[in-house]
Amino acid sequence: MMLGDVTRRRIGREAEPLVIIDGFAEDPDGLRKAAADAAFGSAGEHYPGLRATLPERYLADQLPRIARALGRDFGPCRRIHVVDAQFSIVTVTPDALEIRQRLPHVDAYARDRIALIHYLSPTNRDGTAFFRHRATGFETVDETRAPDFFQRLGREVAAMPPHGYIADDTALFERTALVDAAYNRALLYRSYVLHSGAIARDAVLSADPAAGRLTVTAFLAIE
């Protein structure tokens, strides 16, 4: 497989763009070594695991490749700004998840916000799934949709609490797409698309970067 091999898809009824880049980084082994030396800490309330600082040059070196991969699918792109980027490892067991971590989510409401996930485990195949909310039909949630979406979802969750990680269809959500993780594969999609880490029920959720589901997660703004 060639470095930077790009696949473009449209997912769901809303036909949102999804870009898959295989061979994303020139030195993924070097990134794994950097992760092994990094100081991981709690990711806070939303991400079910740990995060750590990236090597300083990581995204600066990748931005030209990201810009080419975005193409015209995401609209005009003259500049890309890095909002946030870190190493991430999923470590929270299914029974210990907060309710919000058991549901598909969005990371931002604006069309100009782009999510990047870069898979860095040679063996873990737990990728990313995308969803449609059955009650509203929403596959994306922006500022205009958010009040209705969260009001309905709140009622649904109160009546039917979710269990564990979501990777497939449920009573509340229909899966519209699934991309398996592969070593040195990256995904690009709009941050307002409903998605979730597709974590297998029997996944080994190690905090060790050498053994766990190591990724880079980043959020970008385009203009």
Short mmCIF file of N, CA and C in Angstrom, two decimals, residues 35-207:
data_model
loop_
_atom_site.label_atom_id
_atom_site.label_comp_id
_atom_site.label_asym_id
_atom_site.label_seq_id
_atom_site.Cartn_x
_atom_site.Cartn_y
_atom_site.Cartn_z
N ALA A 35 4.98 7.80 21.96
CA ALA A 35 3.87 7.52 22.88
C ALA A 35 4.35 6.72 24.09
N ALA A 36 5.26 5.78 23.85
CA ALA A 36 5.78 4.97 24.95
C ALA A 36 6.50 5.83 25.99
N ASP A 37 7.08 6.95 25.55
CA ASP A 37 7.81 7.84 26.44
C ASP A 37 6.95 8.97 26.99
N ALA A 38 5.71 9.10 26.49
CA ALA A 38 4.85 10.22 26.87
C ALA A 38 4.22 9.99 28.23
N ALA A 39 3.84 11.08 28.88
CA ALA A 39 3.17 11.03 30.19
C ALA A 39 1.67 11.12 29.97
N PHE A 40 0.97 9.99 30.03
CA PHE A 40 -0.47 9.95 29.83
C PHE A 40 -1.20 10.31 31.13
N GLY A 41 -2.31 11.00 30.96
CA GLY A 41 -3.15 11.35 32.10
C GLY A 41 -4.61 11.28 31.72
N SER A 42 -5.49 11.51 32.66
CA SER A 42 -6.93 11.44 32.43
C SER A 42 -7.36 12.40 31.32
N ALA A 43 -8.27 11.92 30.48
CA ALA A 43 -8.76 12.74 29.38
C ALA A 43 -9.95 13.61 29.79
N GLY A 44 -10.41 13.49 31.03
CA GLY A 44 -11.55 14.29 31.46
C GLY A 44 -12.85 13.53 31.33
N GLU A 45 -13.96 14.25 31.20
CA GLU A 45 -15.28 13.63 31.29
C GLU A 45 -15.72 12.92 30.02
N HIS A 46 -15.25 13.34 28.86
CA HIS A 46 -15.84 12.86 27.62
C HIS A 46 -15.13 11.64 27.05
N TYR A 47 -13.83 11.69 26.93
CA TYR A 47 -13.10 10.59 26.31
C TYR A 47 -12.88 9.46 27.32
N PRO A 48 -13.18 8.22 26.96
CA PRO A 48 -13.08 7.11 27.92
C PRO A 48 -11.68 6.52 28.03
N GLY A 49 -10.75 7.34 28.47
CA GLY A 49 -9.38 6.82 28.56
C GLY A 49 -8.38 7.89 28.92
N LEU A 50 -7.19 7.77 28.34
CA LEU A 50 -6.05 8.62 28.68
C LEU A 50 -5.57 9.39 27.46
N ARG A 51 -4.91 10.52 27.72
CA ARG A 51 -4.34 11.31 26.63
C ARG A 51 -2.97 11.82 27.03
N ALA A 52 -2.16 12.14 26.00
CA ALA A 52 -0.81 12.65 26.22
C ALA A 52 -0.42 13.58 25.08
N THR A 53 0.58 14.40 25.33
CA THR A 53 1.05 15.38 24.37
C THR A 53 1.75 14.70 23.19
N LEU A 54 1.52 15.23 22.02
CA LEU A 54 2.15 14.72 20.79
C LEU A 54 3.52 15.33 20.59
N PRO A 55 4.38 14.69 19.77
CA PRO A 55 5.61 15.35 19.34
C PRO A 55 5.29 16.68 18.66
N GLU A 56 6.10 17.66 18.88
CA GLU A 56 5.81 19.03 18.44
C GLU A 56 5.57 19.13 16.94
N ARG A 57 6.30 18.38 16.13
CA ARG A 57 6.22 18.53 14.68
C ARG A 57 5.15 17.66 14.03
N TYR A 58 4.46 16.83 14.80
CA TYR A 58 3.58 15.83 14.20
C TYR A 58 2.57 16.46 13.22
N LEU A 59 1.71 17.34 13.71
CA LEU A 59 0.67 17.86 12.83
C LEU A 59 1.21 18.88 11.83
N ALA A 60 2.23 19.64 12.21
CA ALA A 60 2.82 20.58 11.25
C ALA A 60 3.31 19.84 10.01
N ASP A 61 3.91 18.66 10.23
CA ASP A 61 4.38 17.86 9.10
C ASP A 61 3.23 17.26 8.31
N GLN A 62 2.10 17.01 8.97
CA GLN A 62 0.99 16.34 8.32
C GLN A 62 0.00 17.29 7.64
N LEU A 63 0.02 18.57 7.97
CA LEU A 63 -1.00 19.48 7.44
C LEU A 63 -1.06 19.53 5.91
N PRO A 64 0.07 19.55 5.20
CA PRO A 64 -0.04 19.53 3.73
C PRO A 64 -0.74 18.28 3.21
N ARG A 65 -0.45 17.14 3.82
CA ARG A 65 -1.11 15.89 3.41
C ARG A 65 -2.61 15.94 3.74
N ILE A 66 -2.95 16.51 4.89
CA ILE A 66 -4.36 16.65 5.25
C ILE A 66 -5.09 17.55 4.26
N ALA A 67 -4.47 18.67 3.91
CA ALA A 67 -5.10 19.61 2.97
C ALA A 67 -5.37 18.93 1.63
N ARG A 68 -4.42 18.15 1.14
CA ARG A 68 -4.63 17.44 -0.13
C ARG A 68 -5.74 16.41 0.01
N ALA A 69 -5.78 15.73 1.13
CA ALA A 69 -6.80 14.70 1.33
C ALA A 69 -8.20 15.30 1.44
N LEU A 70 -8.32 16.46 2.04
CA LEU A 70 -9.62 17.10 2.17
C LEU A 70 -10.20 17.42 0.79
N GLY A 71 -9.32 17.80 -0.14
CA GLY A 71 -9.76 18.11 -1.49
C GLY A 71 -10.88 19.13 -1.48
N ARG A 72 -11.89 18.90 -2.32
CA ARG A 72 -13.05 19.78 -2.37
C ARG A 72 -14.26 19.21 -1.64
N ASP A 73 -14.09 18.02 -1.06
CA ASP A 73 -15.23 17.36 -0.42
C ASP A 73 -15.77 18.14 0.77
N PHE A 74 -14.91 18.90 1.44
CA PHE A 74 -15.31 19.62 2.63
C PHE A 74 -15.47 21.12 2.37
N GLY A 75 -15.50 21.50 1.11
CA GLY A 75 -15.62 22.90 0.75
C GLY A 75 -14.26 23.56 0.60
N PRO A 76 -14.23 24.85 0.29
CA PRO A 76 -12.96 25.55 0.12
C PRO A 76 -12.09 25.46 1.37
N CYS A 77 -10.80 25.31 1.17
CA CYS A 77 -9.88 25.18 2.31
C CYS A 77 -8.60 25.93 1.99
N ARG A 78 -8.50 27.15 2.50
CA ARG A 78 -7.27 27.93 2.29
C ARG A 78 -6.29 27.75 3.44
N ARG A 79 -6.83 27.58 4.64
CA ARG A 79 -5.98 27.41 5.83
C ARG A 79 -6.58 26.33 6.73
N ILE A 80 -5.70 25.67 7.47
CA ILE A 80 -6.12 24.69 8.47
C ILE A 80 -5.51 25.08 9.80
N HIS A 81 -6.34 25.21 10.82
CA HIS A 81 -5.87 25.53 12.15
C HIS A 81 -6.06 24.31 13.06
N VAL A 82 -5.07 24.03 13.87
CA VAL A 82 -5.16 22.92 14.81
C VAL A 82 -5.83 23.43 16.09
N VAL A 83 -7.00 22.88 16.40
CA VAL A 83 -7.71 23.25 17.63
C VAL A 83 -7.18 22.44 18.81
N ASP A 84 -6.99 21.14 18.59
CA ASP A 84 -6.49 20.26 19.64
C ASP A 84 -5.97 18.99 18.98
N ALA A 85 -4.91 18.40 19.54
CA ALA A 85 -4.37 17.15 19.03
C ALA A 85 -3.57 16.47 20.12
N GLN A 86 -3.86 15.18 20.37
CA GLN A 86 -3.18 14.45 21.43
C GLN A 86 -3.13 12.96 21.10
N PHE A 87 -2.18 12.26 21.73
CA PHE A 87 -2.26 10.81 21.78
C PHE A 87 -3.47 10.42 22.63
N SER A 88 -4.13 9.32 22.28
CA SER A 88 -5.28 8.85 23.05
C SER A 88 -5.25 7.33 23.16
N ILE A 89 -5.66 6.81 24.31
CA ILE A 89 -5.79 5.37 24.52
C ILE A 89 -7.11 5.12 25.26
N VAL A 90 -7.98 4.28 24.68
CA VAL A 90 -9.21 3.88 25.35
C VAL A 90 -8.88 2.89 26.46
N THR A 91 -9.29 3.19 27.68
CA THR A 91 -8.97 2.33 28.82
C THR A 91 -10.16 1.99 29.70
N VAL A 92 -11.27 2.71 29.58
CA VAL A 92 -12.40 2.53 30.50
C VAL A 92 -13.20 1.29 30.10
N THR A 93 -13.44 0.40 31.04
CA THR A 93 -14.19 -0.81 30.76
C THR A 93 -15.66 -0.48 30.48
N PRO A 94 -16.37 -1.31 29.71
CA PRO A 94 -17.76 -1.01 29.34
C PRO A 94 -18.67 -0.71 30.52
N ASP A 95 -18.50 -1.45 31.63
CA ASP A 95 -19.39 -1.25 32.78
C ASP A 95 -19.06 0.00 33.58
N ALA A 96 -17.92 0.63 33.31
CA ALA A 96 -17.53 1.83 34.05
C ALA A 96 -17.76 3.12 33.26
N LEU A 97 -18.31 3.01 32.05
CA LEU A 97 -18.53 4.19 31.21
C LEU A 97 -19.61 5.10 31.80
N GLU A 98 -19.41 6.40 31.64
CA GLU A 98 -20.48 7.35 31.90
C GLU A 98 -21.54 7.18 30.79
N ILE A 99 -22.77 7.60 31.08
CA ILE A 99 -23.85 7.46 30.10
C ILE A 99 -23.47 8.13 28.77
N ARG A 100 -22.91 9.32 28.84
CA ARG A 100 -22.57 10.05 27.61
C ARG A 100 -21.53 9.31 26.78
N GLN A 101 -20.71 8.49 27.41
CA GLN A 101 -19.69 7.73 26.70
C GLN A 101 -20.24 6.47 26.05
N ARG A 102 -21.50 6.15 26.31
CA ARG A 102 -22.15 4.96 25.76
C ARG A 102 -23.01 5.29 24.55
N LEU A 103 -22.91 6.51 24.07
CA LEU A 103 -23.77 6.99 22.99
C LEU A 103 -22.93 7.59 21.86
N PRO A 104 -23.41 7.52 20.62
CA PRO A 104 -22.76 8.30 19.56
C PRO A 104 -22.78 9.78 19.93
N HIS A 105 -21.78 10.50 19.49
CA HIS A 105 -21.65 11.90 19.89
C HIS A 105 -21.11 12.72 18.72
N VAL A 106 -21.16 14.03 18.89
CA VAL A 106 -20.47 14.96 17.98
C VAL A 106 -19.46 15.73 18.81
N ASP A 107 -18.44 16.25 18.13
CA ASP A 107 -17.38 16.97 18.83
C ASP A 107 -17.48 18.48 18.68
N ALA A 108 -18.23 18.95 17.69
CA ALA A 108 -18.44 20.38 17.47
C ALA A 108 -19.66 20.51 16.56
N TYR A 109 -20.24 21.69 16.51
CA TYR A 109 -21.46 21.90 15.73
C TYR A 109 -21.21 22.52 14.35
N ALA A 110 -20.05 23.08 14.11
CA ALA A 110 -19.82 23.86 12.89
C ALA A 110 -19.33 23.00 11.73
N ARG A 111 -19.73 23.37 10.52
CA ARG A 111 -19.31 22.64 9.31
C ARG A 111 -17.82 22.77 9.04
N ASP A 112 -17.20 23.81 9.59
CA ASP A 112 -15.78 24.02 9.30
C ASP A 112 -14.87 23.32 10.30
N ARG A 113 -15.42 22.52 11.20
CA ARG A 113 -14.61 21.76 12.15
C ARG A 113 -14.46 20.32 11.63
N ILE A 114 -13.23 19.87 11.58
CA ILE A 114 -12.89 18.56 11.04
C ILE A 114 -12.24 17.71 12.13
N ALA A 115 -12.67 16.46 12.23
CA ALA A 115 -12.06 15.52 13.16
C ALA A 115 -11.07 14.63 12.41
N LEU A 116 -9.95 14.35 13.05
CA LEU A 116 -8.94 13.43 12.54
C LEU A 116 -8.70 12.35 13.58
N ILE A 117 -8.72 11.10 13.16
CA ILE A 117 -8.26 10.02 14.02
C ILE A 117 -7.24 9.20 13.26
N HIS A 118 -6.11 8.96 13.91
CA HIS A 118 -4.97 8.26 13.30
C HIS A 118 -4.69 7.03 14.15
N TYR A 119 -4.91 5.85 13.59
CA TYR A 119 -4.76 4.61 14.32
C TYR A 119 -3.30 4.17 14.35
N LEU A 120 -2.81 3.85 15.55
CA LEU A 120 -1.39 3.55 15.71
C LEU A 120 -1.13 2.22 16.40
N SER A 121 -2.11 1.34 16.43
CA SER A 121 -1.89 0.00 16.98
C SER A 121 -1.73 -0.98 15.82
N PRO A 122 -0.65 -1.75 15.79
CA PRO A 122 -0.47 -2.73 14.70
C PRO A 122 -1.46 -3.89 14.75
N THR A 123 -2.07 -4.15 15.91
CA THR A 123 -2.93 -5.32 16.05
C THR A 123 -4.38 -5.00 16.34
N ASN A 124 -4.69 -3.86 16.93
CA ASN A 124 -6.07 -3.53 17.30
C ASN A 124 -6.86 -3.10 16.06
N ARG A 125 -8.03 -3.69 15.87
CA ARG A 125 -8.86 -3.38 14.70
C ARG A 125 -10.13 -2.62 15.07
N ASP A 126 -10.22 -2.16 16.30
CA ASP A 126 -11.41 -1.41 16.73
C ASP A 126 -11.37 -0.01 16.13
N GLY A 127 -12.23 0.22 15.15
CA GLY A 127 -12.19 1.47 14.41
C GLY A 127 -13.21 2.48 14.88
N THR A 128 -13.94 3.06 13.93
CA THR A 128 -14.89 4.14 14.21
C THR A 128 -16.18 3.86 13.46
N ALA A 129 -17.31 4.02 14.15
CA ALA A 129 -18.63 3.80 13.56
C ALA A 129 -19.38 5.12 13.50
N PHE A 130 -20.27 5.23 12.52
CA PHE A 130 -21.07 6.43 12.31
C PHE A 130 -22.55 6.04 12.35
N PHE A 131 -23.40 6.98 12.81
CA PHE A 131 -24.76 6.61 13.17
C PHE A 131 -25.81 7.63 12.72
N ARG A 132 -27.06 7.12 12.64
CA ARG A 132 -28.26 7.94 12.46
C ARG A 132 -29.13 7.77 13.70
N HIS A 133 -29.60 8.88 14.26
CA HIS A 133 -30.52 8.82 15.39
C HIS A 133 -31.91 8.48 14.85
N ARG A 134 -32.47 7.38 15.28
CA ARG A 134 -33.71 6.88 14.69
C ARG A 134 -34.88 7.85 14.86
N ALA A 135 -35.02 8.44 16.04
CA ALA A 135 -36.20 9.27 16.32
C ALA A 135 -36.23 10.54 15.48
N THR A 136 -35.07 11.15 15.27
CA THR A 136 -35.01 12.40 14.51
C THR A 136 -34.57 12.20 13.07
N GLY A 137 -33.87 11.11 12.78
CA GLY A 137 -33.27 10.92 11.47
C GLY A 137 -31.97 11.67 11.30
N PHE A 138 -31.49 12.32 12.35
CA PHE A 138 -30.28 13.12 12.25
C PHE A 138 -29.03 12.22 12.17
N GLU A 139 -28.16 12.54 11.24
CA GLU A 139 -26.82 11.95 11.17
C GLU A 139 -25.76 12.97 11.52
N THR A 140 -26.15 14.23 11.50
CA THR A 140 -25.30 15.34 11.93
C THR A 140 -26.09 16.18 12.92
N VAL A 141 -25.37 16.84 13.84
CA VAL A 141 -26.02 17.70 14.82
C VAL A 141 -25.30 19.04 14.84
N ASP A 142 -25.97 20.07 14.34
CA ASP A 142 -25.44 21.42 14.40
C ASP A 142 -26.21 22.22 15.43
N GLU A 143 -25.97 23.52 15.49
CA GLU A 143 -26.61 24.34 16.53
C GLU A 143 -28.13 24.34 16.40
N THR A 144 -28.65 24.28 15.16
CA THR A 144 -30.10 24.33 14.99
C THR A 144 -30.75 23.00 15.38
N ARG A 145 -30.05 21.90 15.20
CA ARG A 145 -30.60 20.59 15.53
C ARG A 145 -30.38 20.19 16.99
N ALA A 146 -29.39 20.77 17.62
CA ALA A 146 -28.98 20.32 18.95
C ALA A 146 -30.11 20.32 19.98
N PRO A 147 -30.93 21.38 20.10
CA PRO A 147 -31.97 21.36 21.14
C PRO A 147 -32.94 20.19 20.99
N ASP A 148 -33.43 19.96 19.78
CA ASP A 148 -34.36 18.85 19.55
C ASP A 148 -33.68 17.51 19.79
N PHE A 149 -32.47 17.36 19.28
CA PHE A 149 -31.75 16.10 19.42
C PHE A 149 -31.54 15.74 20.88
N PHE A 150 -30.99 16.66 21.65
CA PHE A 150 -30.66 16.33 23.04
C PHE A 150 -31.91 16.18 23.92
N GLN A 151 -32.97 16.93 23.58
CA GLN A 151 -34.21 16.77 24.34
C GLN A 151 -34.78 15.37 24.13
N ARG A 152 -34.85 14.95 22.89
CA ARG A 152 -35.38 13.61 22.60
C ARG A 152 -34.47 12.51 23.14
N LEU A 153 -33.17 12.69 22.94
CA LEU A 153 -32.23 11.68 23.41
C LEU A 153 -32.29 11.54 24.93
N GLY A 154 -32.44 12.65 25.63
CA GLY A 154 -32.53 12.60 27.08
C GLY A 154 -33.70 11.76 27.54
N ARG A 155 -34.85 11.94 26.89
CA ARG A 155 -36.03 11.14 27.25
C ARG A 155 -35.80 9.66 26.94
N GLU A 156 -35.18 9.39 25.80
CA GLU A 156 -34.94 8.01 25.40
C GLU A 156 -33.99 7.30 26.37
N VAL A 157 -32.92 8.00 26.72
CA VAL A 157 -31.92 7.40 27.60
C VAL A 157 -32.50 7.16 28.99
N ALA A 158 -33.36 8.06 29.46
CA ALA A 158 -33.99 7.87 30.76
C ALA A 158 -34.88 6.62 30.77
N ALA A 159 -35.53 6.36 29.63
CA ALA A 159 -36.42 5.21 29.54
C ALA A 159 -35.68 3.92 29.20
N MET A 160 -34.55 4.05 28.50
CA MET A 160 -33.84 2.88 28.01
C MET A 160 -32.33 3.13 28.12
N PRO A 161 -31.74 3.04 29.30
CA PRO A 161 -30.32 3.35 29.47
C PRO A 161 -29.44 2.44 28.60
N PRO A 162 -28.45 3.01 27.91
CA PRO A 162 -27.57 2.20 27.06
C PRO A 162 -26.54 1.44 27.90
N HIS A 163 -25.97 0.41 27.31
CA HIS A 163 -24.98 -0.41 28.00
C HIS A 163 -23.71 -0.53 27.15
N GLY A 164 -22.57 -0.30 27.74
CA GLY A 164 -21.29 -0.53 27.09
C GLY A 164 -21.03 0.40 25.91
N TYR A 165 -20.00 0.06 25.16
CA TYR A 165 -19.66 0.81 23.95
C TYR A 165 -20.65 0.47 22.84
N ILE A 166 -20.91 1.42 21.95
CA ILE A 166 -21.81 1.18 20.83
C ILE A 166 -20.98 1.02 19.56
N ALA A 167 -21.19 -0.10 18.88
CA ALA A 167 -20.46 -0.35 17.64
C ALA A 167 -21.39 -0.81 16.52
N ASP A 168 -22.66 -1.05 16.84
CA ASP A 168 -23.61 -1.57 15.87
C ASP A 168 -24.96 -0.92 16.09
N ASP A 169 -25.98 -1.41 15.37
CA ASP A 169 -27.33 -0.88 15.53
C ASP A 169 -27.83 -1.09 16.96
N THR A 170 -28.61 -0.11 17.44
CA THR A 170 -29.29 -0.24 18.72
C THR A 170 -30.73 0.22 18.54
N ALA A 171 -31.50 0.17 19.61
CA ALA A 171 -32.88 0.64 19.53
C ALA A 171 -32.96 2.13 19.23
N LEU A 172 -31.94 2.88 19.61
CA LEU A 172 -31.95 4.34 19.45
C LEU A 172 -31.20 4.82 18.22
N PHE A 173 -30.20 4.05 17.78
CA PHE A 173 -29.33 4.50 16.70
C PHE A 173 -29.15 3.40 15.65
N GLU A 174 -29.07 3.83 14.40
CA GLU A 174 -28.76 2.93 13.29
C GLU A 174 -27.37 3.25 12.76
N ARG A 175 -26.54 2.25 12.64
CA ARG A 175 -25.19 2.48 12.12
C ARG A 175 -25.24 2.72 10.62
N THR A 176 -24.59 3.78 10.16
CA THR A 176 -24.56 4.13 8.74
C THR A 176 -23.25 3.75 8.07
N ALA A 177 -22.18 3.60 8.85
CA ALA A 177 -20.88 3.24 8.27
C ALA A 177 -19.97 2.76 9.39
N LEU A 178 -19.01 1.93 9.01
CA LEU A 178 -17.99 1.45 9.94
C LEU A 178 -16.67 1.39 9.19
N VAL A 179 -15.63 1.95 9.80
CA VAL A 179 -14.28 1.84 9.26
C VAL A 179 -13.42 1.14 10.29
N ASP A 180 -12.86 0.00 9.93
CA ASP A 180 -11.97 -0.72 10.84
C ASP A 180 -10.66 0.02 10.99
N ALA A 181 -10.07 -0.10 12.17
CA ALA A 181 -8.73 0.45 12.38
C ALA A 181 -7.72 -0.40 11.60
N ALA A 182 -6.68 0.24 11.14
CA ALA A 182 -5.54 -0.43 10.52
C ALA A 182 -4.32 0.42 10.85
N TYR A 183 -3.19 -0.23 10.99
CA TYR A 183 -1.98 0.49 11.40
C TYR A 183 -1.64 1.59 10.40
N ASN A 184 -1.50 2.80 10.95
CA ASN A 184 -1.13 3.99 10.18
C ASN A 184 -2.23 4.43 9.22
N ARG A 185 -3.47 4.11 9.56
CA ARG A 185 -4.64 4.61 8.82
C ARG A 185 -5.18 5.84 9.54
N ALA A 186 -5.64 6.82 8.79
CA ALA A 186 -6.27 8.01 9.36
C ALA A 186 -7.63 8.24 8.73
N LEU A 187 -8.54 8.82 9.51
CA LEU A 187 -9.86 9.22 9.02
C LEU A 187 -10.01 10.72 9.17
N LEU A 188 -10.72 11.33 8.22
CA LEU A 188 -11.12 12.72 8.30
C LEU A 188 -12.62 12.81 8.07
N TYR A 189 -13.33 13.52 8.95
CA TYR A 189 -14.77 13.70 8.80
C TYR A 189 -15.17 14.95 9.56
N ARG A 190 -16.35 15.50 9.24
CA ARG A 190 -16.81 16.68 9.97
C ARG A 190 -17.14 16.31 11.41
N SER A 191 -16.77 17.19 12.32
CA SER A 191 -16.94 16.92 13.74
C SER A 191 -18.39 16.83 14.17
N TYR A 192 -19.32 17.32 13.34
CA TYR A 192 -20.72 17.27 13.75
C TYR A 192 -21.44 16.01 13.27
N VAL A 193 -20.70 15.05 12.73
CA VAL A 193 -21.27 13.76 12.35
C VAL A 193 -21.34 12.86 13.59
N LEU A 194 -22.47 12.23 13.82
CA LEU A 194 -22.62 11.33 14.97
C LEU A 194 -21.72 10.10 14.78
N HIS A 195 -20.89 9.84 15.77
CA HIS A 195 -19.91 8.75 15.65
C HIS A 195 -19.56 8.21 17.03
N SER A 196 -18.86 7.09 17.02
CA SER A 196 -18.39 6.48 18.26
C SER A 196 -17.24 5.56 17.95
N GLY A 197 -16.33 5.42 18.89
CA GLY A 197 -15.32 4.39 18.76
C GLY A 197 -15.98 3.02 18.77
N ALA A 198 -15.67 2.19 17.77
CA ALA A 198 -16.29 0.87 17.66
C ALA A 198 -15.47 -0.14 18.46
N ILE A 199 -15.63 -0.10 19.76
CA ILE A 199 -14.82 -0.91 20.67
C ILE A 199 -15.49 -2.26 20.88
N ALA A 200 -14.77 -3.33 20.58
CA ALA A 200 -15.32 -4.68 20.73
C ALA A 200 -15.59 -4.99 22.20
N ARG A 201 -16.57 -5.85 22.44
CA ARG A 201 -16.94 -6.19 23.81
C ARG A 201 -15.80 -6.88 24.55
N ASP A 202 -14.99 -7.62 23.81
CA ASP A 202 -13.88 -8.34 24.45
C ASP A 202 -12.54 -7.64 24.26
N ALA A 203 -12.58 -6.35 23.94
CA ALA A 203 -11.34 -5.60 23.69
C ALA A 203 -10.45 -5.58 24.94
N VAL A 204 -9.14 -5.67 24.72
CA VAL A 204 -8.17 -5.53 25.79
C VAL A 204 -7.87 -4.05 25.93
N LEU A 205 -8.37 -3.43 26.99
CA LEU A 205 -8.27 -1.98 27.15
C LEU A 205 -7.07 -1.63 28.01
N SER A 206 -5.90 -1.88 27.46
CA SER A 206 -4.65 -1.65 28.18
C SER A 206 -4.27 -0.18 28.13
N ALA A 207 -3.70 0.31 29.23
CA ALA A 207 -3.18 1.67 29.29
C ALA A 207 -1.76 1.77 28.73
#
